[in-house]
Each structure stands twice: as structure tokens, then as C-alpha cells.
GROMACS .gro file of C-alpha atoms in nm:
model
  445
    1UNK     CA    1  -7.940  20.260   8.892
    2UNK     CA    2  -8.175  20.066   9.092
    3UNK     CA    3  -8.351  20.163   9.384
    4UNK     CA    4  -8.545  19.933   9.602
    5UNK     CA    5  -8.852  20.051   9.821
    6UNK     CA    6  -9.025  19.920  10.084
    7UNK     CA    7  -8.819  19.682  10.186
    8UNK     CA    8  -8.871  19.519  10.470
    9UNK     CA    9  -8.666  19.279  10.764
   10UNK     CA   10  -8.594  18.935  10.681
   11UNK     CA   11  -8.702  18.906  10.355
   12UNK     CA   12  -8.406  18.896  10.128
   13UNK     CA   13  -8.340  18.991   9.812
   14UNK     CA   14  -8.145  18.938   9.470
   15UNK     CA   15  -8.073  19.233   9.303
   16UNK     CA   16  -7.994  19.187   8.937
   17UNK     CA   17  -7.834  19.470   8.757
   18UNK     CA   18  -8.080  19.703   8.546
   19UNK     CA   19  -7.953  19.845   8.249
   20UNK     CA   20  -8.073  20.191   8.257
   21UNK     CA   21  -8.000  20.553   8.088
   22UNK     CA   22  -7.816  20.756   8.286
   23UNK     CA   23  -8.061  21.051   8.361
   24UNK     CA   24  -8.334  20.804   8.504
   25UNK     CA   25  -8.474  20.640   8.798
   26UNK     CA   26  -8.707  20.362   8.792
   27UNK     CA   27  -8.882  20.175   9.113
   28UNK     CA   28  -8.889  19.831   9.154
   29UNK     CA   29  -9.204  19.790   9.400
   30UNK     CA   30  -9.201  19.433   9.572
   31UNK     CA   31  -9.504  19.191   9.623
   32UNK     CA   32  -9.718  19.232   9.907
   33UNK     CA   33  -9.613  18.987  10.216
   34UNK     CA   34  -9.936  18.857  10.370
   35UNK     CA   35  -9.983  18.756  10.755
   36UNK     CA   36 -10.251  18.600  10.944
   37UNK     CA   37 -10.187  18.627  11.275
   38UNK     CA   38 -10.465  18.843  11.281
   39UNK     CA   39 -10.723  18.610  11.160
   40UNK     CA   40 -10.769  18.761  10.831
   41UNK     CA   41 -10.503  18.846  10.537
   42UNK     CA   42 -10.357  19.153  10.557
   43UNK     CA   43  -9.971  19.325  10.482
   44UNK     CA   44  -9.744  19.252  10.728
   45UNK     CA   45  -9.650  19.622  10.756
   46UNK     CA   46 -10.037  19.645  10.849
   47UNK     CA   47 -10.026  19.426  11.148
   48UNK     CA   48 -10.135  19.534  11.475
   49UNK     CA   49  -9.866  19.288  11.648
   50UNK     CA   50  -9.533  19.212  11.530
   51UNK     CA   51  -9.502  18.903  11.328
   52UNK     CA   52  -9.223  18.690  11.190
   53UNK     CA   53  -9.285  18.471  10.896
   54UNK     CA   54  -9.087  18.199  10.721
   55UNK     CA   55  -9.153  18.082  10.339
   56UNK     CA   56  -9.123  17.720  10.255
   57UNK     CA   57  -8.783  17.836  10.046
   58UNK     CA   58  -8.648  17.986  10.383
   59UNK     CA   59  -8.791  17.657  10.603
   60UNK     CA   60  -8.574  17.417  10.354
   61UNK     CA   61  -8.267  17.634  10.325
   62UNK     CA   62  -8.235  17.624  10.724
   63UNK     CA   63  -7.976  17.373  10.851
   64UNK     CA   64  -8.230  17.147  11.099
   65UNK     CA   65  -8.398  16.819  11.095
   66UNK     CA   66  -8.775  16.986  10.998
   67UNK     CA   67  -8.903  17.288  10.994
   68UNK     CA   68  -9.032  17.260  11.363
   69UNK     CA   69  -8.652  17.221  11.459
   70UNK     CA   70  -8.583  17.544  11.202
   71UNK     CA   71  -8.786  17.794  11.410
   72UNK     CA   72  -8.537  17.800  11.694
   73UNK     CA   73  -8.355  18.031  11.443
   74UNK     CA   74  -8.652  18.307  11.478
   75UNK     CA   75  -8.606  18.588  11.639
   76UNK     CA   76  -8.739  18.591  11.963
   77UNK     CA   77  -8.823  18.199  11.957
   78UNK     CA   78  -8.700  17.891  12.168
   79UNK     CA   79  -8.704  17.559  12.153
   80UNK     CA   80  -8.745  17.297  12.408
   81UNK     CA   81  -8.687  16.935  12.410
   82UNK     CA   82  -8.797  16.750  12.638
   83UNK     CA   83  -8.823  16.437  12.478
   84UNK     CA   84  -8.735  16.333  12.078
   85UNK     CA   85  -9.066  16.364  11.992
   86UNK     CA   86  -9.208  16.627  12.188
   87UNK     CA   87  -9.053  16.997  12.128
   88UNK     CA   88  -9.204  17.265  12.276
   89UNK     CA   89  -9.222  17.638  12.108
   90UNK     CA   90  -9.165  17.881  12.341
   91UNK     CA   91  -9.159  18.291  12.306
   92UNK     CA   92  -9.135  18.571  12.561
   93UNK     CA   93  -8.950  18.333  12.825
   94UNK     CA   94  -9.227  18.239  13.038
   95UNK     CA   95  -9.237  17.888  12.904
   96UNK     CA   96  -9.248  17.521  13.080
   97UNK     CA   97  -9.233  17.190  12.946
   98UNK     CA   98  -9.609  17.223  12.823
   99UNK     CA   99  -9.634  17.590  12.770
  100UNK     CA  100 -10.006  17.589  12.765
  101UNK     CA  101 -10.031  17.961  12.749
  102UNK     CA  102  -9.862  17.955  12.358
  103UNK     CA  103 -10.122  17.862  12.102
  104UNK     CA  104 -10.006  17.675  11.818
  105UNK     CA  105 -10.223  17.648  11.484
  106UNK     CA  106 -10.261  17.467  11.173
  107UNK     CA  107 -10.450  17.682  10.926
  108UNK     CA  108 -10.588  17.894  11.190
  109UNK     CA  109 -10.690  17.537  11.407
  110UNK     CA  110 -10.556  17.486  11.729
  111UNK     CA  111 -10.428  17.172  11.761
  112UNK     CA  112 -10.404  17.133  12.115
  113UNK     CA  113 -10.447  16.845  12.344
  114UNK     CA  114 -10.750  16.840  12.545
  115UNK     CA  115 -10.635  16.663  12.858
  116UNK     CA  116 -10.310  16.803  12.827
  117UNK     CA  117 -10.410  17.127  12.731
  118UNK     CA  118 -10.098  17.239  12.500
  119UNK     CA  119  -9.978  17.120  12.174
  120UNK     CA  120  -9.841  16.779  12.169
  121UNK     CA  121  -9.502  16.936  11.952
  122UNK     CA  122  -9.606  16.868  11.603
  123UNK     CA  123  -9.735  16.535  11.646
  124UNK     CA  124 -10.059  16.662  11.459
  125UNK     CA  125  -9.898  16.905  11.272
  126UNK     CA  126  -9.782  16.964  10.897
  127UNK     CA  127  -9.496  16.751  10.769
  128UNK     CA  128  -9.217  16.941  10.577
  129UNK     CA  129  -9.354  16.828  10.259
  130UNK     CA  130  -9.690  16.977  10.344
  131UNK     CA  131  -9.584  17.295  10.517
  132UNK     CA  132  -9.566  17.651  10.299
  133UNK     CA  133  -9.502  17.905  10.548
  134UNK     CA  134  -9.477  17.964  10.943
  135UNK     CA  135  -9.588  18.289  11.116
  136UNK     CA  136  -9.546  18.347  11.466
  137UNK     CA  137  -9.607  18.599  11.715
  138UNK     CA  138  -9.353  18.624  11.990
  139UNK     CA  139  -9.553  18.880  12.221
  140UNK     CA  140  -9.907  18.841  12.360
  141UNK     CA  141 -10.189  18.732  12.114
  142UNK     CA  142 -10.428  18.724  12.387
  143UNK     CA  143 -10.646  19.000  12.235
  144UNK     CA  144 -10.741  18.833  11.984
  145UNK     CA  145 -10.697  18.437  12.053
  146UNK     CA  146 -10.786  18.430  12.477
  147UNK     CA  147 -10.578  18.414  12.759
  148UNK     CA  148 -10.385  18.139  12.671
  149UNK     CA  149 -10.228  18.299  12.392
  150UNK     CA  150 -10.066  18.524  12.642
  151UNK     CA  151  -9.722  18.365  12.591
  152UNK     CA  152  -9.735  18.388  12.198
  153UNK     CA  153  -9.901  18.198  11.892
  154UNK     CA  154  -9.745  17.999  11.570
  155UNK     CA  155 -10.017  17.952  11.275
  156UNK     CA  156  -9.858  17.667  11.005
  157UNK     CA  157 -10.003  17.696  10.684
  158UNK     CA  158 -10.004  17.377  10.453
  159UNK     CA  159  -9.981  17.350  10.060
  160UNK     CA  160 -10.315  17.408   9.910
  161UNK     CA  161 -10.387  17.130   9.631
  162UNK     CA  162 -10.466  17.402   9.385
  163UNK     CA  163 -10.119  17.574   9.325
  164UNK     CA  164  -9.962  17.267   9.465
  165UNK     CA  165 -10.031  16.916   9.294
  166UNK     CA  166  -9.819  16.617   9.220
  167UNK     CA  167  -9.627  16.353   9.452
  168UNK     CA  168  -9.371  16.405   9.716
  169UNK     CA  169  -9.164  16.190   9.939
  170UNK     CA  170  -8.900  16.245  10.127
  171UNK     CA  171  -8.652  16.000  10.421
  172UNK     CA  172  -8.476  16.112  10.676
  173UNK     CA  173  -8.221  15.885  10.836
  174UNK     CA  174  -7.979  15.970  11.076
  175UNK     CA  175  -7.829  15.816  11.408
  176UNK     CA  176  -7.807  15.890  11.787
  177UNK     CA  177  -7.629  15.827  12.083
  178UNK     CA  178  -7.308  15.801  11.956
  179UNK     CA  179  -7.111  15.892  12.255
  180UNK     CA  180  -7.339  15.687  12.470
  181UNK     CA  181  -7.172  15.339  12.616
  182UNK     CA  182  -7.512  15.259  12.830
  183UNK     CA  183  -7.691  15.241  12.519
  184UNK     CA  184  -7.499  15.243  12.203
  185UNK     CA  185  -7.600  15.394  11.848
  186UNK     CA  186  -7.979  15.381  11.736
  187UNK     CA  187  -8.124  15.469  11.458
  188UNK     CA  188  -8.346  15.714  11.357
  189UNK     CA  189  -8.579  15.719  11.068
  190UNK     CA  190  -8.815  15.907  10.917
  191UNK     CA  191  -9.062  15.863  10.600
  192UNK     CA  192  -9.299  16.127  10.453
  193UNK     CA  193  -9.541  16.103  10.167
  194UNK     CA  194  -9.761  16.387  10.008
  195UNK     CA  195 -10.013  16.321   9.723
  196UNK     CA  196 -10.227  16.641   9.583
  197UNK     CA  197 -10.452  16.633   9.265
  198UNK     CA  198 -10.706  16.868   9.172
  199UNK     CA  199 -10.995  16.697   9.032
  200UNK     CA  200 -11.213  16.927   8.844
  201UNK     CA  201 -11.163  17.294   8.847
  202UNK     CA  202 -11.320  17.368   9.152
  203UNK     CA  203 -11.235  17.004   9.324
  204UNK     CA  204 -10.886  16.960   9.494
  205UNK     CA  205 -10.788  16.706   9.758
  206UNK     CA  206 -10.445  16.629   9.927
  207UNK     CA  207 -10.322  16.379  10.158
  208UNK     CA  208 -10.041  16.286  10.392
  209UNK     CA  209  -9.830  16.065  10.584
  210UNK     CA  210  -9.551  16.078  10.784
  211UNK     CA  211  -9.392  15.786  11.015
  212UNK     CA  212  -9.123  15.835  11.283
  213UNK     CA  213  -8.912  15.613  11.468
  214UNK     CA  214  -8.614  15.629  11.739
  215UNK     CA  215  -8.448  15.629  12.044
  216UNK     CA  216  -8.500  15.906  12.292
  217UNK     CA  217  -8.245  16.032  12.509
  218UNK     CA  218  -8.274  15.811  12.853
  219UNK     CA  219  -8.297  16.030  13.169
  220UNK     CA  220  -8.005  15.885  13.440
  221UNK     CA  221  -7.920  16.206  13.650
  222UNK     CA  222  -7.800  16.071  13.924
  223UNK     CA  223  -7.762  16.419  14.124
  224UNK     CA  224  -7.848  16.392  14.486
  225UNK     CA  225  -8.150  16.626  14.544
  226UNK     CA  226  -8.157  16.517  14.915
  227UNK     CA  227  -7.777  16.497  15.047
  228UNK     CA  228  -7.854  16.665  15.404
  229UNK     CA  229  -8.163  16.384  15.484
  230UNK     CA  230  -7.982  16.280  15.754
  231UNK     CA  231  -7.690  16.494  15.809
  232UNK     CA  232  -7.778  16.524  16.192
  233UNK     CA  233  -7.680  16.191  16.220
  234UNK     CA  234  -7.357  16.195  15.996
  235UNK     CA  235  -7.502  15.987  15.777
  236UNK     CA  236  -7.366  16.134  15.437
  237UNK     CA  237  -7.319  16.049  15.050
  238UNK     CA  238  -7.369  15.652  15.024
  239UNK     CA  239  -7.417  15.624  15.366
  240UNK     CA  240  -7.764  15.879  15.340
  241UNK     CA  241  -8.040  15.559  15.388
  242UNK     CA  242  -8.278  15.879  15.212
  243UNK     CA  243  -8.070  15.908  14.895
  244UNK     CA  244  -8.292  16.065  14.639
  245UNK     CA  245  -8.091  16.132  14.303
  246UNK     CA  246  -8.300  16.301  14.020
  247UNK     CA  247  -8.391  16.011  13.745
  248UNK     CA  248  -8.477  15.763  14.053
  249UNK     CA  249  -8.889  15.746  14.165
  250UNK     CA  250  -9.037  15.609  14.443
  251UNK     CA  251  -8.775  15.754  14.682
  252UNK     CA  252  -8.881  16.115  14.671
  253UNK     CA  253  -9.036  16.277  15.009
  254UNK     CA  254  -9.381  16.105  14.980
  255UNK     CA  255  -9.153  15.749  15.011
  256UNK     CA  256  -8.936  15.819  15.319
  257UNK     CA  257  -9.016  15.659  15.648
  258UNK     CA  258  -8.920  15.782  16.035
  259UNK     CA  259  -8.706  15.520  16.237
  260UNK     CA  260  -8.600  15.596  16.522
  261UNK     CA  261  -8.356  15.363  16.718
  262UNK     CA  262  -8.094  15.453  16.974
  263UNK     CA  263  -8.228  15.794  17.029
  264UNK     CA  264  -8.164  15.934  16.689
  265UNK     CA  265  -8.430  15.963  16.443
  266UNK     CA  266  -8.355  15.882  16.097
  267UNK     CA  267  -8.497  15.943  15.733
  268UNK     CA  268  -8.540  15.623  15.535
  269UNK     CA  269  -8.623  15.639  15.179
  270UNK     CA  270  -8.755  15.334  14.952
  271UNK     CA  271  -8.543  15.176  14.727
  272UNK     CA  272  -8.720  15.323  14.405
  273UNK     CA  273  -8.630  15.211  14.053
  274UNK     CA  274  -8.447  15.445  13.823
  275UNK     CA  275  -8.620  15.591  13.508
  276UNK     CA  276  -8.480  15.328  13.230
  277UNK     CA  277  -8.622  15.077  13.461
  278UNK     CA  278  -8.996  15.178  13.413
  279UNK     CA  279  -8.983  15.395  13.128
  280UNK     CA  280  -8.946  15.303  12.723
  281UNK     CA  281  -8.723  15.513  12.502
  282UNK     CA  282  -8.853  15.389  12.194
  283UNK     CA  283  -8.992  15.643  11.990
  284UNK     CA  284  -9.283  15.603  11.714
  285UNK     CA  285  -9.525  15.833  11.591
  286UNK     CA  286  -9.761  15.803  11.260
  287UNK     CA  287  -9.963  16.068  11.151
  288UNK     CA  288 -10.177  16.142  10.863
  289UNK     CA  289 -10.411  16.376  10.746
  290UNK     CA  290 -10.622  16.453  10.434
  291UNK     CA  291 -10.820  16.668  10.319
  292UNK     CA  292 -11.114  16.803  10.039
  293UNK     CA  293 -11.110  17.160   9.924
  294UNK     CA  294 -11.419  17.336   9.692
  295UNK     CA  295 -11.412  17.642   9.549
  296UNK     CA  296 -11.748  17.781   9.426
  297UNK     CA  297 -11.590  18.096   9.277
  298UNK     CA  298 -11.195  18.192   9.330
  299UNK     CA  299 -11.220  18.423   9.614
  300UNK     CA  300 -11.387  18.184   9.861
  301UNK     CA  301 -11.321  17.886   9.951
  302UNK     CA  302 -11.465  17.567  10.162
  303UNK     CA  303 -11.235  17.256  10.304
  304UNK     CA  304 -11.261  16.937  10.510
  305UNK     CA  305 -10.963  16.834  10.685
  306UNK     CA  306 -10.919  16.525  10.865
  307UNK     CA  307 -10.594  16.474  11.099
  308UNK     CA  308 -10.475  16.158  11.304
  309UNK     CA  309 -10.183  16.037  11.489
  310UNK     CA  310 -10.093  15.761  11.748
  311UNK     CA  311  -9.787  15.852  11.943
  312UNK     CA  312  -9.510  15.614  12.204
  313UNK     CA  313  -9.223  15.859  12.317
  314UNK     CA  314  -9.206  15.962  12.694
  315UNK     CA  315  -9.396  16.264  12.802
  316UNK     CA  316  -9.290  16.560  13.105
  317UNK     CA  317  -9.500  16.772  13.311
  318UNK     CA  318  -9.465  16.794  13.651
  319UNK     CA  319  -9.385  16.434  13.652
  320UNK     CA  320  -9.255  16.228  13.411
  321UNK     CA  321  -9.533  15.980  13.195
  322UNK     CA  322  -9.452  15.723  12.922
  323UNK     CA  323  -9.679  15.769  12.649
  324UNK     CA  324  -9.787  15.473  12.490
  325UNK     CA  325 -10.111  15.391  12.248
  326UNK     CA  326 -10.136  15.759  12.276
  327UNK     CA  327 -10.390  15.905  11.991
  328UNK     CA  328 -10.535  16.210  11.860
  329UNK     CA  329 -10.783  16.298  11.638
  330UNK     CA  330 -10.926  16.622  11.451
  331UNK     CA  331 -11.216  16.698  11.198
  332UNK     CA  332 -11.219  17.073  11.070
  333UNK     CA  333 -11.462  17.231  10.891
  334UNK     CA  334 -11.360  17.566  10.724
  335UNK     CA  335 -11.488  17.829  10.514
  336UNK     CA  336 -11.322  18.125  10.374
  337UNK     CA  337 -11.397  18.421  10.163
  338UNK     CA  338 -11.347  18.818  10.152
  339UNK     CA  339 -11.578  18.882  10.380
  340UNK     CA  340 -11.651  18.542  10.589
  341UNK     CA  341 -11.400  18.337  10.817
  342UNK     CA  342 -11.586  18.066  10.992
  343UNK     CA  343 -11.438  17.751  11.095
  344UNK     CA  344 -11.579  17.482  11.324
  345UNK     CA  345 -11.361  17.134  11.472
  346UNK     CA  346 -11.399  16.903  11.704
  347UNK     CA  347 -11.053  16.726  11.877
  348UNK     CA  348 -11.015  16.386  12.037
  349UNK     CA  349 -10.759  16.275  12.272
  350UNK     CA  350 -10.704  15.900  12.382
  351UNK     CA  351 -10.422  15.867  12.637
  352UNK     CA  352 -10.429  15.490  12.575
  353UNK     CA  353 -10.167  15.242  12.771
  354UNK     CA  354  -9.998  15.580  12.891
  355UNK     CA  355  -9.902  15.567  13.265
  356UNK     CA  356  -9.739  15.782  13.534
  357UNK     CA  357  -9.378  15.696  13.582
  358UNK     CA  358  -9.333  15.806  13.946
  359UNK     CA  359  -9.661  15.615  14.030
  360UNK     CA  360  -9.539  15.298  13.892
  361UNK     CA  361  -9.240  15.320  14.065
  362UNK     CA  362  -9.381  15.387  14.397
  363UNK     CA  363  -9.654  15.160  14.346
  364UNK     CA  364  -9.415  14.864  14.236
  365UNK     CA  365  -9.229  14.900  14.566
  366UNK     CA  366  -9.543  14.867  14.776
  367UNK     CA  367  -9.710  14.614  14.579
  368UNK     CA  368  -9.492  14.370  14.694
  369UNK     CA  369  -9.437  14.490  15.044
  370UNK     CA  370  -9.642  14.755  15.150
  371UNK     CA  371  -9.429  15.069  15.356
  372UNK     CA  372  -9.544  14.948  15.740
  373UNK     CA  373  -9.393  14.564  15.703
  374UNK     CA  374  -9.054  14.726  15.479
  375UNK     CA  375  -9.010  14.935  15.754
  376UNK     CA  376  -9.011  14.664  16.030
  377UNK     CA  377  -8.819  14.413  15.824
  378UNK     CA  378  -8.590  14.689  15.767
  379UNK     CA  379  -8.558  14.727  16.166
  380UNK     CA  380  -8.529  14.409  16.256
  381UNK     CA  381  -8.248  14.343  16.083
  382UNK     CA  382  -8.079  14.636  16.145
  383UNK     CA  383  -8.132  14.549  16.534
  384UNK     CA  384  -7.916  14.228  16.399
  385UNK     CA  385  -7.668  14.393  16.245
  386UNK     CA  386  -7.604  14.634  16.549
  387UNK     CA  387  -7.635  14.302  16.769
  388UNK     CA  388  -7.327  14.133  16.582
  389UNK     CA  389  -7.131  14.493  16.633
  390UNK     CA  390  -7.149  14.618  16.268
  391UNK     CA  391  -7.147  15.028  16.220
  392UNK     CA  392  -7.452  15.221  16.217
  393UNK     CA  393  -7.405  15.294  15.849
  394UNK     CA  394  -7.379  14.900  15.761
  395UNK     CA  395  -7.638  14.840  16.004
  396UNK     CA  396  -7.891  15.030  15.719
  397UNK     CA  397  -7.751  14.858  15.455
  398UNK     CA  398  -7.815  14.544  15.607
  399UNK     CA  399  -8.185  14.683  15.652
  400UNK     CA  400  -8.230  14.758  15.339
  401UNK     CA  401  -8.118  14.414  15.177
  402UNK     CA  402  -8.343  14.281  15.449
  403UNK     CA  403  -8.628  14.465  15.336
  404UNK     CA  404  -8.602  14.472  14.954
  405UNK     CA  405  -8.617  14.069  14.965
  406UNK     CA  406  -8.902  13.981  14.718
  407UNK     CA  407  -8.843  14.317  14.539
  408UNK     CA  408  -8.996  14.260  14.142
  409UNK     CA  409  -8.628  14.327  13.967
  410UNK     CA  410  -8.616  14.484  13.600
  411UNK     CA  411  -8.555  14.263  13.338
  412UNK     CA  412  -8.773  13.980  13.488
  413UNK     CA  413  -9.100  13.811  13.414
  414UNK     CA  414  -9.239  13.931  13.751
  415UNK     CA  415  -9.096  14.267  13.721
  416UNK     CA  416  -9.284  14.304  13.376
  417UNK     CA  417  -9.623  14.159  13.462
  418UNK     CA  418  -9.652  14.297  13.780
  419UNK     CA  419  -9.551  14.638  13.558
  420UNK     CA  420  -9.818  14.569  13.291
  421UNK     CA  421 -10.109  14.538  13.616
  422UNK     CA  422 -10.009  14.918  13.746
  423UNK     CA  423 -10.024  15.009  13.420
  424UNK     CA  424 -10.426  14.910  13.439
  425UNK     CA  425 -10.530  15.074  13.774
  426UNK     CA  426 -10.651  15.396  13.677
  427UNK     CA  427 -10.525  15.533  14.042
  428UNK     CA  428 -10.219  15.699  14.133
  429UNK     CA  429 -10.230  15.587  14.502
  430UNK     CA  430 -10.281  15.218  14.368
  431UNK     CA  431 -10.143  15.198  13.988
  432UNK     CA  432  -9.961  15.409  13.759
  433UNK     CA  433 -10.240  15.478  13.439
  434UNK     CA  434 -10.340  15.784  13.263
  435UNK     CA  435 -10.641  15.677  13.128
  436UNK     CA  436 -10.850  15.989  12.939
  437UNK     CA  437 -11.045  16.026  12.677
  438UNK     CA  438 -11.156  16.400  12.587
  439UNK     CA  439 -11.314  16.606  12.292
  440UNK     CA  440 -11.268  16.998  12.230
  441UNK     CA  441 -11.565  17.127  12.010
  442UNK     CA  442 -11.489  17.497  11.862
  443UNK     CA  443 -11.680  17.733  11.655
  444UNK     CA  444 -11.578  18.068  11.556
  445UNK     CA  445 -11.679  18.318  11.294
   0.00000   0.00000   0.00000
């Protein structure tokens, strides 16, 4: 017979028949999982939180693009996407499309943004050559990681050089867009490299590479978000001069005028440009990392790891920003033994060209006529219109080509310098940049 104890959920087994006499009972006693989603190593049926893990073996034999994509399929664990390049982890529900209250970890380092203050996806992450197993905590981990581990925490481990030398590479090529007449197929690529040697007994290094490129999903709701702007004047559908549909800027609620003319009082919106018009669905991302491990005796353990990525895909918060130039940095210092954890980094955060993409829509409409003369171009030959007996509703129109004369058009030379100035002026009322550069230093024990 064969009896199996302590078995425990999701980890799976292969039993292989036992040839055994008849009046006996052996025990097969399985190895020990580890966790440390409480800082240090300890059993999993230990744990003071609940925590599901995923092996390298289980990571690869999941049917998704990298393991990132795989841990959708964990209990308790969800996905988001707002971009190609930036997915967001989410537990317990209470996400958004930063989730700054879920901590996300690389060998017990948080690799969080400064500015942004949430992990960039896994921009400066493991690659799935370098990653060996995923634990995550779908309740609170504030208790032991601060408040803004309230939503939930995800530690990656990476392959350490010691049990895991030799050369790896691995492409990924697929395609997108496929169903998509606006912008036809694209490619998508993906290239990964992983070199580990251990030099001398106690002298191990790895390093690693990974570079990404595509094209994102463009953004063209057109979904009227303000149908009823002018519904007291039967203005309605096309005929609304406030239209406002979902992937246009510069026409929100900030960019609608009052004109009033035959005793009625209208909303007038800018013209606004849509979202493929200012932003730039090309994706690219290179990271790398590398890293020196010592080990003065084999329970403890010192390592230097160096990561770095650069980053073009387009961003969402509360707004929508393109991310371009975009770089991060991180040096960690670590030491572990039985009785010591200490580990000490320092992140940097460049936003670079990156830029705000309802700002530069707003501010390309007013650069070239600012809202008081738009307005009164706008009236003046609506006055005409009404003069030569068109409708009300034409009368608008006819304000509106009136007004947008001189407007800087996508695709043109104009359009695109005037673009690359906003893209400069570090103001949100004036230009469209996100210009920051921040550190996070961190020291625990």
C-alpha cells in the first residue's frame, strides 16, 4: 500500500506504485515547502498568513506569455492590464490601475517606483529564465511590511548562481491586433539571456537581460461621457457643441466655455485631439540586472545586486501619460544567515521625456489660440451663420470650423514640433511634462 501524509493544497504529486508485503505499512513523508512571506524561512504549514506559492516547474507548465501573466491563475489573484507593458497584481479586490497598497518584491526588495509609488509591473523584475518560485499573500501583510501592504504582497525569488549555473536564452515572438483594421498586425518580440558561473567555491555571480518590443492596444472609446451638455437646448448626439467621448482630451469639463446668444446659454467644448493623436503605442522595455553572491560558510550568505531598466509604453493613473525615456535603477545590498536578515537599497526613478496626455492635448489647443479669442471667433461666425438663416445646430458647426482655423493637425510638421515644446514645459497649466527624478533609501534588519 502506500499512504501519503501531510499533504498539502496545490502541490501535486506522482505516486508510483510501492511494492510492499501485505501485512505492512510504510510512510512516505514529503520535503518541507518553505515560504517567506514572513521575512524569514519557515514551513508553509507554519505561516501566520496564508500563502500561495508557485515552483519554477509549475510557472513553465502554465499556459501564459511569462510567469507575471501565469499568476492570474492563483487563487485569489487578478490581473490588470492597463497597458502591454504595465500589468498590475491585484488581491483582495480593492485594486486600481497602480494599486499602491500591494507590495511587490524581488528577493525580499521592493521594487517600487518612487514617484509613482507602486510597482512599475515587472519592468524591474525577474525574467522567466531567472525566476524560481513566486509566493504571494492575497490578504493583508500590513503587520509585518506597513500600511501599504494592506492590499496583499508577491515576493519573486530568482535562481541563485550556486545550484543554478550555465547559459540560458529564450525568444518569444508572437503577433497582435489581428482583428484590428485601424492598425493592422504588429509584432511582438521578446529576447532573454541568463549567464550564471560560480567562480570559486564561495564566489558566484549571475547576470541578465531581457528586451521587449510591441504594439500596445490604442485607446479609441468613443462613448459619449457628456450626452445631456446641452440637452436644454435640444442640442443632442452630433449636434451636442460639448461632445466629450472617452479616448478624446482637451474637451473634458475644465475645456468647455459658456455662450450665450439668443437667450439660451450653451456648453461649448474644445475640439480636443483623440488619444492616438498624442500618444505612442510603441512598446520597448530593456532591463538587466546582475549580481555577486559570497558565501563565507554555507548557512549565510552576502549578495550585491544591481537592477536597471529604461521603459516607452503608455502609462494610467488618474490620467493617462506616455512614458517615454522612462528609467529605473536599484542597488541592493543583502545579507543572510540563521540568525541575521539585513538588507539595505537605494532606488532611482527618472521619468525622462514622459508627459501628461490630457495636458498636451489641452495645452495644444490653446497654444495656438488661447480659450477667450476661440470663443469669440467661434461667435462671430456663428452670428454669420444665423445671419444667412442656417439652423442653430449648423450655426455651431460653422463656429467651430471658424475657430479651429490654425489648429496644429496630427501628422504634420507643426503638429509634431509644437508637440515636442509641451513636452518640455514642466507645467500642466502650460505644457504636458512629467519631469521627476527620485531615490528611495531602505534599511531593515
Amino acid at each position: 500500500m502506500l499512504l501519503i501524509l501531510g499533504m498539502s493544497p496545490g502541490i501535486g504529486l506522482a505516486q508510483v506504485p510501492v511494492a510492499l508485503p501485505a501485512d505492512s505499512t510504510r510512510q512516505l513523508e514529503l520535503a518541507e515547502v518553505v515560504v517567506t512571506a514572513s521575512r524569514v524561512e519557515e514551513s508553509i504549514l507554519k505561516s501566520p498568513v496564508t500563502v500561495e506559492k508557485l515552483t519554477a516547474r509549475a510557472l513553465h507548465l502554465t499556459p501564459a506569455p511569462s510567469f507575471f501573466d501565469a499568476l492570474e491563475g492563483v487563487k485569489g489573484v487578478q490581473v490588470l492590464t492597463p497597458s502591454l507593458g504595465f500589468k498590475v497584481l491585484n488581491a483582495r479586490g480593492f485594486a486600481n490601475t497602480t494599486n499602491v497598497r500591494f507590495v511587490q518584491l524581488v528577493d525580499g526588495i521592493d521594487n517600487q517606483a518612487p514617484h509613482i509609488g507602486g510597482p512599475i509591473g515587472n519592468v524591474l523584475g525577474p525574467s522567466d529564465l531567472d525566476i524560481a518560485s513566486v509566493e504571494i499573500v492575497p490578504g493583508t501583510a500590513a503587520a509585518l511590511y506597513g500600511l501599504n501592504a494592506i492590499n496583499g504582497l508577491a515576493n519573486f525569488s530568482t535562481r541563485n548562481p550556486f545550484s543554478s549555473e550555465g547559459l540560458s536564452v529564450q525568444q518569444k515572438t508572437g503577433v497582435n491586433h489581428l482583428n484590428d483594421s485601424n492598425v493592422g498586425v504588429k509584432a511582438y518580440a521578446e529576447t532573454s539571456v541568463r549567464y550564471a558561473r560560480v567562480l570559486v567555491p564561495k564566489l558566484a555571480f549571475k547576470v541578465n537581460g531581457t528586451y521587449s518590443r510591441g504594439y500596445d492596444w490604442v485607446a479609441n472609446d468613443q462613448t459619449e461621457l457628456n450626452p445631456a451638455g446641452n440637452a436644454t437646448t435640444g442640442l443632442l448626439g452630433p449636434d451636442n457643441p460639448a461632445l466629450d467621448p472617452v479616448n478624446s482630451y482637451g474637451n473634458e469639463s475644465s475645456n468647455r466655455l459658456t455662450f450665450r446668444r439668443g437667450g439660451k446659454t450653451y456648453s461649448v467644448a474644445r475640439t480636443g485631439y483623440d488619444e492616438r493623436d498624442v500618444a505612442d503605442y510603441r512598446l520597448q522595455l530593456g532591463k538587466a540586472d546582475a549580481a555577486l553572491y559570497y558565501r563565507p560558510r554555507p548557512a549565510t550568505e552576502l549578495s550585491y545586486t544591481y537592477r536597471g531598466a529604461w521603459f516607452d509604453n503608455v502609462y494610467q493613473r488618474s490620467n493617462r501619460f506616455q512614458l517615454e525615456g522612462y528609467r529605473l535603477q536599484q542597488h541592493a545590498l543583502q545579507l543572510s544567515s540563521p540568525v541575521v536578515q539585513a538588507r539595505a537599497y537605494l532606488t532611482r526613478e527618472n521619468t525622462g521625456r514622459s508627459y501628461n496626455l490630457r495636458s498636451m492635448a489641452e495645452n495644444l489647443d490653446r497654444s495656438y489660440k488661447p480659450d477667450n479669442v476661440w470663443l469669440s471667433d467661434y461667435g462671430t461666425a456663428y452670428d454669420q451663420a444665423i445671419g444667412a438663416g442656417q439652423p442653430v445646430a449648423q450655426a455651431h458647426q460653422a463656429g467651430r470650423v471658424a475657430a479651429d482655423a490654425g489648429r496644429y493637425q496630427p501628422g504634420t510638421a507643426r503638429f509634431d514640433q509644437q508637440r515636442g515644446e509641451l513636452q518640455n514645459i514642466n507645467n500642466w497649466d502650460q505644457g504636458a511634462a512629467l519631469r521627476v527624478q527620485a531615490n528611495l533609501v531602505h534599511a531593515e534588519t
